mmCIF file of C-alpha atoms and ligand atoms in Angstrom:
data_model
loop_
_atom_site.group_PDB
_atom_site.id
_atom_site.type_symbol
_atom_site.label_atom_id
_atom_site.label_comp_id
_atom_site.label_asym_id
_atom_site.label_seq_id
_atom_site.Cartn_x
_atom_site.Cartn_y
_atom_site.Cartn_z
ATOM 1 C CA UNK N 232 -3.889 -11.819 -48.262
ATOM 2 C CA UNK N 233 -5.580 -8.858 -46.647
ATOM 3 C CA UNK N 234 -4.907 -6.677 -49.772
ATOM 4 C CA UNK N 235 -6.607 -9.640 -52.014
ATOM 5 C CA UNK N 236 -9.754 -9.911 -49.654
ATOM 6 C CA UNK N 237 -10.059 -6.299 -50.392
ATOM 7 C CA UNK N 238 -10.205 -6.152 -53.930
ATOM 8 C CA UNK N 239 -11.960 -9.847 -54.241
ATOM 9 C CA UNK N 240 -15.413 -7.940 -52.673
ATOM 10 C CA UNK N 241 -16.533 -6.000 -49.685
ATOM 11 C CA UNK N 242 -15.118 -6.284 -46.292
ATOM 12 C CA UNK N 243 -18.127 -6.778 -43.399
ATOM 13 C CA UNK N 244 -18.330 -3.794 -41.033
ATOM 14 C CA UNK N 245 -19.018 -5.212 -38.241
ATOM 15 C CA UNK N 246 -18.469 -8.980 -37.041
ATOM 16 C CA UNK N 247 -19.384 -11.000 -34.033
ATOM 17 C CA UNK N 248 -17.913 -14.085 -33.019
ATOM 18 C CA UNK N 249 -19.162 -16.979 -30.870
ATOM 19 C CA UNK N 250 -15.624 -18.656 -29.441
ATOM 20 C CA UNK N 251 -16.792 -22.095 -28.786
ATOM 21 C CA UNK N 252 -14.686 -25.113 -28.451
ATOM 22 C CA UNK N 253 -11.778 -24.269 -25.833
ATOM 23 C CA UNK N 254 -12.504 -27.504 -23.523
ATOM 24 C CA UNK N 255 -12.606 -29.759 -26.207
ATOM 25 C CA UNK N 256 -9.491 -28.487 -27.698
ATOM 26 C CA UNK N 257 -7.887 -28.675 -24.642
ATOM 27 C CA UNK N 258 -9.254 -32.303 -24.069
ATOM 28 C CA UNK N 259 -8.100 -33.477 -27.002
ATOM 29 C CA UNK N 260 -4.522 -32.658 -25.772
ATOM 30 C CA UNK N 261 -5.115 -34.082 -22.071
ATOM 31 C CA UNK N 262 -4.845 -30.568 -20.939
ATOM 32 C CA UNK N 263 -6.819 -28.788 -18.119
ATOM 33 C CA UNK N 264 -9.438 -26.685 -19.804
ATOM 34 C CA UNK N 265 -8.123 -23.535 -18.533
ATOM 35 C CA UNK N 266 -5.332 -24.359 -20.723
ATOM 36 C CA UNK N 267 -7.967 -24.036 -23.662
ATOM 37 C CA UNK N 268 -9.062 -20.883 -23.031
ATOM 38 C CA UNK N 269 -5.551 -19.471 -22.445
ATOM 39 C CA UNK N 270 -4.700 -20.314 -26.097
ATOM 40 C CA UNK N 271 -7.892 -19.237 -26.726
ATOM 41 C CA UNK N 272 -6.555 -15.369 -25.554
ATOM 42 C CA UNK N 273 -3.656 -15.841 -28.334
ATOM 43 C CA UNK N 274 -6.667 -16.288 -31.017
ATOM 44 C CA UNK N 275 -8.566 -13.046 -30.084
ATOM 45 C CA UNK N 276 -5.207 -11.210 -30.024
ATOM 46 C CA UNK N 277 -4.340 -12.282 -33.559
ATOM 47 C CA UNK N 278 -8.266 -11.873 -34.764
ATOM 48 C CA UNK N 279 -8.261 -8.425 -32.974
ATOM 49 C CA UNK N 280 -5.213 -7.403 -35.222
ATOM 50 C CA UNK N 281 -6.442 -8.894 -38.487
ATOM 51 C CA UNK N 282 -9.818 -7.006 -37.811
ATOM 52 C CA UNK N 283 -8.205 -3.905 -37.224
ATOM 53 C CA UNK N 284 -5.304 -4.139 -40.061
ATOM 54 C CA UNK N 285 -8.549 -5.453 -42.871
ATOM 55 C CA UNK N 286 -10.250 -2.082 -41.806
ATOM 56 C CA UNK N 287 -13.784 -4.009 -40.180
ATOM 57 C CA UNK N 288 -15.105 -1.327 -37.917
ATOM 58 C CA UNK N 289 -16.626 -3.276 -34.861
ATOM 59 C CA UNK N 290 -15.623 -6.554 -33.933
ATOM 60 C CA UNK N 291 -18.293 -8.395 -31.158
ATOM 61 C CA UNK N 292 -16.350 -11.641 -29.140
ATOM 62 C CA UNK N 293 -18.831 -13.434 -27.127
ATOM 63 C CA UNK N 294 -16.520 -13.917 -24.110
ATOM 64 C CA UNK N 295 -18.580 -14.482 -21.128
ATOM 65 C CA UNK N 296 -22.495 -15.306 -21.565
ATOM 66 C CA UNK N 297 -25.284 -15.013 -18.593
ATOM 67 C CA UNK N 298 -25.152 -18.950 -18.770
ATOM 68 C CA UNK N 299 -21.716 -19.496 -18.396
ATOM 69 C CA UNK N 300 -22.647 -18.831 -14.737
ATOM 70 C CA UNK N 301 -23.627 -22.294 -14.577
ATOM 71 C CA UNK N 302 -19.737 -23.419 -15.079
ATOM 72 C CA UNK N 303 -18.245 -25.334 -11.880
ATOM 73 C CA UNK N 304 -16.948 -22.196 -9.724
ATOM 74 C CA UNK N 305 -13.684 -22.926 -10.030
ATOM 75 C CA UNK N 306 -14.306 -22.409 -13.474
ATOM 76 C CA UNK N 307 -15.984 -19.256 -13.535
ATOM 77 C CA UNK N 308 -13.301 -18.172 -11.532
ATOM 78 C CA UNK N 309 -10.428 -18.824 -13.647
ATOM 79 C CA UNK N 310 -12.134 -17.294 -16.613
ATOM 80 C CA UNK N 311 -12.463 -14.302 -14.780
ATOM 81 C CA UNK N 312 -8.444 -14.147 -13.936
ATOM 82 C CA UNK N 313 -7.998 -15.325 -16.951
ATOM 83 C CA UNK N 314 -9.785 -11.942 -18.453
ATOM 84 C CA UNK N 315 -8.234 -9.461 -16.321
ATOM 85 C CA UNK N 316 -4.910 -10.658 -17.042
ATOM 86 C CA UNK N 317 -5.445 -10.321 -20.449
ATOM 87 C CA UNK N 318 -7.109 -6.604 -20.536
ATOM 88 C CA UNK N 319 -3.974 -5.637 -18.014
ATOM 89 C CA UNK N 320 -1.718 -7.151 -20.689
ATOM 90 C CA UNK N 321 -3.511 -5.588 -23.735
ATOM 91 C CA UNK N 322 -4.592 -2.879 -23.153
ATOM 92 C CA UNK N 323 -1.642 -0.630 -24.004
ATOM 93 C CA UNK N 324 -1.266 -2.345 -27.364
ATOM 94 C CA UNK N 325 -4.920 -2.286 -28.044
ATOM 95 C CA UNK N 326 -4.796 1.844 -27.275
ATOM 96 C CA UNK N 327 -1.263 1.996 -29.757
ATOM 97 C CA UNK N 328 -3.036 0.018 -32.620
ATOM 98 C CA UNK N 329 -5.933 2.864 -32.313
ATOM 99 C CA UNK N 330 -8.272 0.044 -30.808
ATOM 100 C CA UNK N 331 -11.149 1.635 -29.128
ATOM 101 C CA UNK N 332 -12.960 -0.932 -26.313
ATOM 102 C CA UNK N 333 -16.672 -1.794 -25.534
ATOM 103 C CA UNK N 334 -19.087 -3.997 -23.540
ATOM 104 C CA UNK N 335 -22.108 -5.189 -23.783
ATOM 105 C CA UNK N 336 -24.052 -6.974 -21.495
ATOM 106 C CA UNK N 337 -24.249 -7.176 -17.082
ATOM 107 C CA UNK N 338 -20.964 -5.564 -16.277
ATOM 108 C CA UNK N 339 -22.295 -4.976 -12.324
ATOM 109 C CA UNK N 340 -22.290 -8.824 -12.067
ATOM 110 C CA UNK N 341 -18.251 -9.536 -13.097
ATOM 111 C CA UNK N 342 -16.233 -9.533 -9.756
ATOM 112 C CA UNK N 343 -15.099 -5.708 -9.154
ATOM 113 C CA UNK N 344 -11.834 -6.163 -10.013
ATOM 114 C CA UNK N 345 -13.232 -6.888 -14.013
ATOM 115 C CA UNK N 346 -15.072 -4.181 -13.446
ATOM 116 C CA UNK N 347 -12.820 -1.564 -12.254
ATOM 117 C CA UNK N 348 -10.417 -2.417 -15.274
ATOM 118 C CA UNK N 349 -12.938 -2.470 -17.488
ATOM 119 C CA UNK N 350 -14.032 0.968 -16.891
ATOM 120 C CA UNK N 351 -10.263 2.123 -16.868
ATOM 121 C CA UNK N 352 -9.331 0.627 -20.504
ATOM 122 C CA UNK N 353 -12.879 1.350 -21.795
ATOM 123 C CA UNK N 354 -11.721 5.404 -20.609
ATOM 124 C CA UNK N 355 -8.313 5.114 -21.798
ATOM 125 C CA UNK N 356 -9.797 4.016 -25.574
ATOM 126 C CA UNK N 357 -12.672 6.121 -25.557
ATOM 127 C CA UNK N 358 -11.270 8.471 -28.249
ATOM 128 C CA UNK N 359 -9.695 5.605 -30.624
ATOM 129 C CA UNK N 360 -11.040 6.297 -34.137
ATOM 130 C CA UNK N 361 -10.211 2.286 -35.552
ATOM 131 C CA UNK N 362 -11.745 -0.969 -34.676
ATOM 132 C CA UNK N 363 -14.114 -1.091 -31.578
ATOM 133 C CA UNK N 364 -13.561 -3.790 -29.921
ATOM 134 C CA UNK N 365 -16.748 -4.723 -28.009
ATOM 135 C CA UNK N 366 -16.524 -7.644 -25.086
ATOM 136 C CA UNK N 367 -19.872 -9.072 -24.916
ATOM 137 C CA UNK N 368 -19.066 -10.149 -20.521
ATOM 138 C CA UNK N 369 -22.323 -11.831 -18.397
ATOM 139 C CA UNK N 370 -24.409 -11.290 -21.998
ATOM 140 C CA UNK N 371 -27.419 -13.010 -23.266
ATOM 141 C CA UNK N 372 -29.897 -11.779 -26.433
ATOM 142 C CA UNK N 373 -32.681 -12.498 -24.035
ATOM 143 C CA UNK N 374 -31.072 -10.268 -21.250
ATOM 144 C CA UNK N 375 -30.487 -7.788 -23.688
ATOM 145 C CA UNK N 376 -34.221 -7.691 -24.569
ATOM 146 C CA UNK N 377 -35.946 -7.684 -21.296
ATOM 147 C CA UNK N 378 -33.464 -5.099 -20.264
ATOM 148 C CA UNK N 379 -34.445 -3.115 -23.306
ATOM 149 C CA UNK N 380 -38.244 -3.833 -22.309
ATOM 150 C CA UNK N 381 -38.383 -2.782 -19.049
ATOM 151 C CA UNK N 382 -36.332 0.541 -19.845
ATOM 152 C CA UNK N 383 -38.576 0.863 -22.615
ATOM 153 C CA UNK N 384 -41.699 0.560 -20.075
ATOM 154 C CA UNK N 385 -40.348 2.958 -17.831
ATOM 155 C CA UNK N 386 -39.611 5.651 -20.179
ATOM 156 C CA UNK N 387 -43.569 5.336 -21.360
ATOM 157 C CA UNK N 388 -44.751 5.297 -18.315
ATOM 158 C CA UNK N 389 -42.822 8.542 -17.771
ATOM 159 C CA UNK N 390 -44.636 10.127 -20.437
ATOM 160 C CA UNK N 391 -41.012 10.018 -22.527
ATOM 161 C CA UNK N 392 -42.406 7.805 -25.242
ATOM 162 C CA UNK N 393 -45.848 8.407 -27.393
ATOM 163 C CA UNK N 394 -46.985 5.015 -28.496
ATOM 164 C CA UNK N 395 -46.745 5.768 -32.242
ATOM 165 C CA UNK N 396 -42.669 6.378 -31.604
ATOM 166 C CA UNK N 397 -42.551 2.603 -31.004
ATOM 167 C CA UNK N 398 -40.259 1.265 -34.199
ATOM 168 C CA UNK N 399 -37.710 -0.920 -34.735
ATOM 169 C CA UNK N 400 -35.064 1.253 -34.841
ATOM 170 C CA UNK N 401 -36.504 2.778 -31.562
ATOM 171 C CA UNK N 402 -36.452 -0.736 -30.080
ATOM 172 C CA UNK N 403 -33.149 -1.483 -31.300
ATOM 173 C CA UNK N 404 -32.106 2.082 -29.993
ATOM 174 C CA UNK N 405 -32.953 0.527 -26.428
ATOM 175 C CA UNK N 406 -30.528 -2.458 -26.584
ATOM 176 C CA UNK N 407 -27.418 -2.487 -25.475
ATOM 177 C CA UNK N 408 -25.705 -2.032 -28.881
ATOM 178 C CA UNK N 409 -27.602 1.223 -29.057
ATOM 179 C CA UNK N 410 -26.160 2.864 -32.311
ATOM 180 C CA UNK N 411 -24.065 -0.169 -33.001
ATOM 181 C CA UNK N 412 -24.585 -1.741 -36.640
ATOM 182 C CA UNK N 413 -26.309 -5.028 -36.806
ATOM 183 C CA UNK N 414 -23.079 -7.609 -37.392
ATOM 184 C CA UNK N 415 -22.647 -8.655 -41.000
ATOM 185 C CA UNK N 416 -21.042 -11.329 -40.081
ATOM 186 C CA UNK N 417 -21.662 -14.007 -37.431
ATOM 187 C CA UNK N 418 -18.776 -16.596 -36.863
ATOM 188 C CA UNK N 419 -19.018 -19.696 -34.481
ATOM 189 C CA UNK N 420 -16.138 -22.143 -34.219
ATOM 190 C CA UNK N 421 -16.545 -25.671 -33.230
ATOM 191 C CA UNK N 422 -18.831 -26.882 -35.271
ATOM 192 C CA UNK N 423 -22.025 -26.035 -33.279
ATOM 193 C CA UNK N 424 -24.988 -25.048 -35.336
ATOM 194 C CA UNK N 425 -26.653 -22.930 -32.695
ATOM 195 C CA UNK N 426 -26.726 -18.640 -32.090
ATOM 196 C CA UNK N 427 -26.833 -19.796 -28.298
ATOM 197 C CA UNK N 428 -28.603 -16.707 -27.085
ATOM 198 C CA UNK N 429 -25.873 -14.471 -28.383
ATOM 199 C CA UNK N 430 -27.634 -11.173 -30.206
ATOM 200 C CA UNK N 431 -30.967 -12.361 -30.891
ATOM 201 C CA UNK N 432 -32.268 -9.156 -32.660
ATOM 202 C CA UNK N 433 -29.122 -8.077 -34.065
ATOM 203 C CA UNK N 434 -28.511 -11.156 -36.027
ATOM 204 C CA UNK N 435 -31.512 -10.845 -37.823
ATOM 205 C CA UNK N 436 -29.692 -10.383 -41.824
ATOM 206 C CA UNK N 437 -26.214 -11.712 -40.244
ATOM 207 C CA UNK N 438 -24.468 -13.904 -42.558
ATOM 208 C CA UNK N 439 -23.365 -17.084 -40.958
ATOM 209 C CA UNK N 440 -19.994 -19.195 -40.897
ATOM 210 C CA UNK N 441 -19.667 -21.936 -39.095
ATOM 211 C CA UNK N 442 -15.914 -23.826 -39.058
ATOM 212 C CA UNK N 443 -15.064 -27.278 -37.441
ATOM 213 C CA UNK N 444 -12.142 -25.297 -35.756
ATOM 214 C CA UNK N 445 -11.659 -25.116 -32.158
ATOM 215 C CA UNK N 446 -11.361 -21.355 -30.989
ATOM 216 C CA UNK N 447 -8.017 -21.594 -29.755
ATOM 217 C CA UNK N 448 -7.091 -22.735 -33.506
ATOM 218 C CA UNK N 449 -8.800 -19.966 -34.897
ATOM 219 C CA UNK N 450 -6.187 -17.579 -36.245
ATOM 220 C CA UNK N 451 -6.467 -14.870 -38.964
ATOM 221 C CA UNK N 452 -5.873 -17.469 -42.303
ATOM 222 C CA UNK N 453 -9.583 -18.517 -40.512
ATOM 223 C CA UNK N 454 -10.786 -15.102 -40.223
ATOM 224 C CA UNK N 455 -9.667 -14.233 -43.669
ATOM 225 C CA UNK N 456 -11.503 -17.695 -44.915
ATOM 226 C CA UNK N 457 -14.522 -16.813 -43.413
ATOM 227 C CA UNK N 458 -14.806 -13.269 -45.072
ATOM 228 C CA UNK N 459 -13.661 -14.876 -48.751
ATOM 229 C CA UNK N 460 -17.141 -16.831 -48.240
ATOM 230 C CA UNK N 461 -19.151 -14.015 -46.879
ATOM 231 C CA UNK N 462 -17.860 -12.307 -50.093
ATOM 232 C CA UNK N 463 -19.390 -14.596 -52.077
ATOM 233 C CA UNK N 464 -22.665 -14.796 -50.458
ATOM 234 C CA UNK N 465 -25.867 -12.486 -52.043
ATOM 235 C CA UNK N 466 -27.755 -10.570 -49.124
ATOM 236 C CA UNK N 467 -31.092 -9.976 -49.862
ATOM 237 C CA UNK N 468 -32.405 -8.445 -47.153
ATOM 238 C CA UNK N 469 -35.628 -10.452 -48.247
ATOM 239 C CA UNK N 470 -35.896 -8.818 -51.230
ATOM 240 C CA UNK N 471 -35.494 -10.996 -54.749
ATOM 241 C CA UNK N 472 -31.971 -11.110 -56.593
ATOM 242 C CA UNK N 473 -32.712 -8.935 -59.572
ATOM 243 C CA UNK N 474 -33.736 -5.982 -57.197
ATOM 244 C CA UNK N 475 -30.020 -6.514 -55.896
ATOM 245 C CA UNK N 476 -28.237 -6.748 -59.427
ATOM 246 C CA UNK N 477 -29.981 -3.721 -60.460
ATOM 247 C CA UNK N 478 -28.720 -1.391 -57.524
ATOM 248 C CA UNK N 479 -25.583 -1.416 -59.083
ATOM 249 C CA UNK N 480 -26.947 1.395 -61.644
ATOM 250 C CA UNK N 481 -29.195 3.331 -59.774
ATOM 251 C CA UNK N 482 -26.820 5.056 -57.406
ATOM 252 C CA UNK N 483 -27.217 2.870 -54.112
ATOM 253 C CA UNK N 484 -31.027 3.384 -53.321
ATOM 254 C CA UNK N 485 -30.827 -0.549 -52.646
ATOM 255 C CA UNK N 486 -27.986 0.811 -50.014
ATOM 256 C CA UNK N 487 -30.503 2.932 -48.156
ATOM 257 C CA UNK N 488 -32.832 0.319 -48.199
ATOM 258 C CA UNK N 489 -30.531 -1.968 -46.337
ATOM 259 C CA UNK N 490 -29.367 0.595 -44.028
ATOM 260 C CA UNK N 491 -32.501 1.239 -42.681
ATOM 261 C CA UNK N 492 -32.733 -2.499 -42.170
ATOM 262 C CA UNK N 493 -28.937 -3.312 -40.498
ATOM 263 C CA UNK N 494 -28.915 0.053 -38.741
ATOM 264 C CA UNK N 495 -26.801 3.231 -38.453
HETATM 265 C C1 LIG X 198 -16.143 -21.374 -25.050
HETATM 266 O O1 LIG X 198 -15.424 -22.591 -24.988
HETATM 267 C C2 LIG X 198 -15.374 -20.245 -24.535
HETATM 268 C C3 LIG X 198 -15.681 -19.492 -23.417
HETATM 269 C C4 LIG X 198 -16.871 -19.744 -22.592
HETATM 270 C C5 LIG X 198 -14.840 -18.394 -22.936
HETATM 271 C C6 LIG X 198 -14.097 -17.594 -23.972
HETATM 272 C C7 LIG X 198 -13.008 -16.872 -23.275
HETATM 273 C C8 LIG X 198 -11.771 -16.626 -23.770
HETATM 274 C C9 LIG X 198 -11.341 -16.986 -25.138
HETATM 275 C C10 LIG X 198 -10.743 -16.000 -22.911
HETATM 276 C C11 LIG X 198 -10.949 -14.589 -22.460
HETATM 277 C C12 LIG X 198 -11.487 -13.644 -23.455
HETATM 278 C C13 LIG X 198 -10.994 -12.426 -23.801
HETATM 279 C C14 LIG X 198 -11.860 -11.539 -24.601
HETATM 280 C C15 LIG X 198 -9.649 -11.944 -23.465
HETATM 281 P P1 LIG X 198 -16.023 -23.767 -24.091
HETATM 282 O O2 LIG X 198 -15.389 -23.685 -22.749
HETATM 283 O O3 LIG X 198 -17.511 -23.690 -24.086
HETATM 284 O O4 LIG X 198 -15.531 -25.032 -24.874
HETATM 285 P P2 LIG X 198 -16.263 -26.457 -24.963
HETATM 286 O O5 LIG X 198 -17.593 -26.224 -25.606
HETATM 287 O O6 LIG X 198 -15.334 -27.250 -25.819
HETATM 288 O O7 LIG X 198 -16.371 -26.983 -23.573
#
């Protein structure tokens, strides 16, 4: 399958996933929802592996969002044992399959614990030339752009920043993706039709797949279903389809274009 999907059309460099759904699947089975996002880990090992095996450069999991905050403690707390379990199980097969690790978003507010092994695994995979793995942990878009604002501010204030520098690939130099692609390709299980303040700028020309599936039953046949249709969508950057057809024969200028648009 992975060998078809690369000869049936591109493969997206970079994806980001919204894992929604983990309650309800474990609802459905009378189970406590801790027991949903447990399964949940097995999905982002196997999506992980496809990602890194189909050659996708950065893969994005919304795993913990400034919101989820809200969740009954007991919750919250879980989650959080729940995700340094995992990273002290994966770690070491993350760093043999060449997987290099990322965050995004507050790191200073996940117990230190999180934090400590964060920083270790994040050192240990620094060098890893395959997939990057990034963890978006206590992340919001609008966090991400305040943050960037305010840093932004500073650095004018400072004298660091003449106001005819400010573009948008200054700005998007400021968030915390910094030299990060825009994602290609934006999947959200469940069935929710919503970006649920995920990466508000950097979605701007994501593609977007939506399946009824609950995230713990999202294994790589759904991956590899989602990039099949993203193969067979035309991105126009907001340009008009011939300009795209044409691009073909006059040695990628179209490419540039888009680059400038989607980022380094
Ligand atoms: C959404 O389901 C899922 C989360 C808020 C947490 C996702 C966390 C994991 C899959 C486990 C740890 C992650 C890593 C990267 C090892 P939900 O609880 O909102 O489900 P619901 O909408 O059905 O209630």
């Amino acid at each position: 399958m992975q060998e078809k999907l690369r000869r049936t059309g591109e493969i997206p460099r970079h994806i980001a996933i919204i894992m929604d759904g983990n309650g309800r699947w474990a609802k459905q089975r009378s189970m406590p929802r801790i027991a949903g996002h447990s399964e949940g880990v097995e999905s982002v090992r196997d999506t992980v592996e496809a990602c890194g095996q189909l050659g996708v450069e950065y893969l994005t999991l919304y795993a913990f969002s400034t919101e989820n905050w809200k969740r009954p403690k007991e919750e919250v707390s879980l989650l959080m044992r729940l995700l340094l379990k995992a990273l002290k199980d994966e770690t070491d097969r993350l760093h043999t399959n060449n997987v290099r690790l990322q965050t995004i978003g507050e790191i200073s507010a996940l117990p230190v614990e999180v934090q400590n092994e964060l920083l270790e695994d994040i050192q240990k995979t620094k060098d890893n030339t395959g997939l990057t793995l990034i963890l978006a942990l206590s992340y919001s878009g609008r966090w991400d752009l305040t943050r960037a604002i305010k840093r932004l501010v500073e650095d004018a204030k400072a004298n660091k920043l003449p106001e005819d520098q400010i573009s948008e690939q200054l700005v998007a130099s400021y968030l915390s993706t910094g030299d990060i692609p825009d994602p290609d390709l934006l999947i959200r299980t469940s069935g929710e039709f919503r970006i649920s303040n995920f990466l508000l700028w950097q979605l701007a020309y994501s593609e977007i797949y939506i399946t009824p599936k609950f995230w713990p039953a999202f294994r790589r046949d759904e991956l590899y279903a989602a990039i099949r249709d993203y193969q067979q969508r035309e991105r126009r950057f907001g340009m008009v389809s011939e300009q795209i057809k044409s691009n073909g024969s006059k040695g990628g200028t179209l490419n540039r274009l888009i680059k400038s648009v989607t980022g380094p």
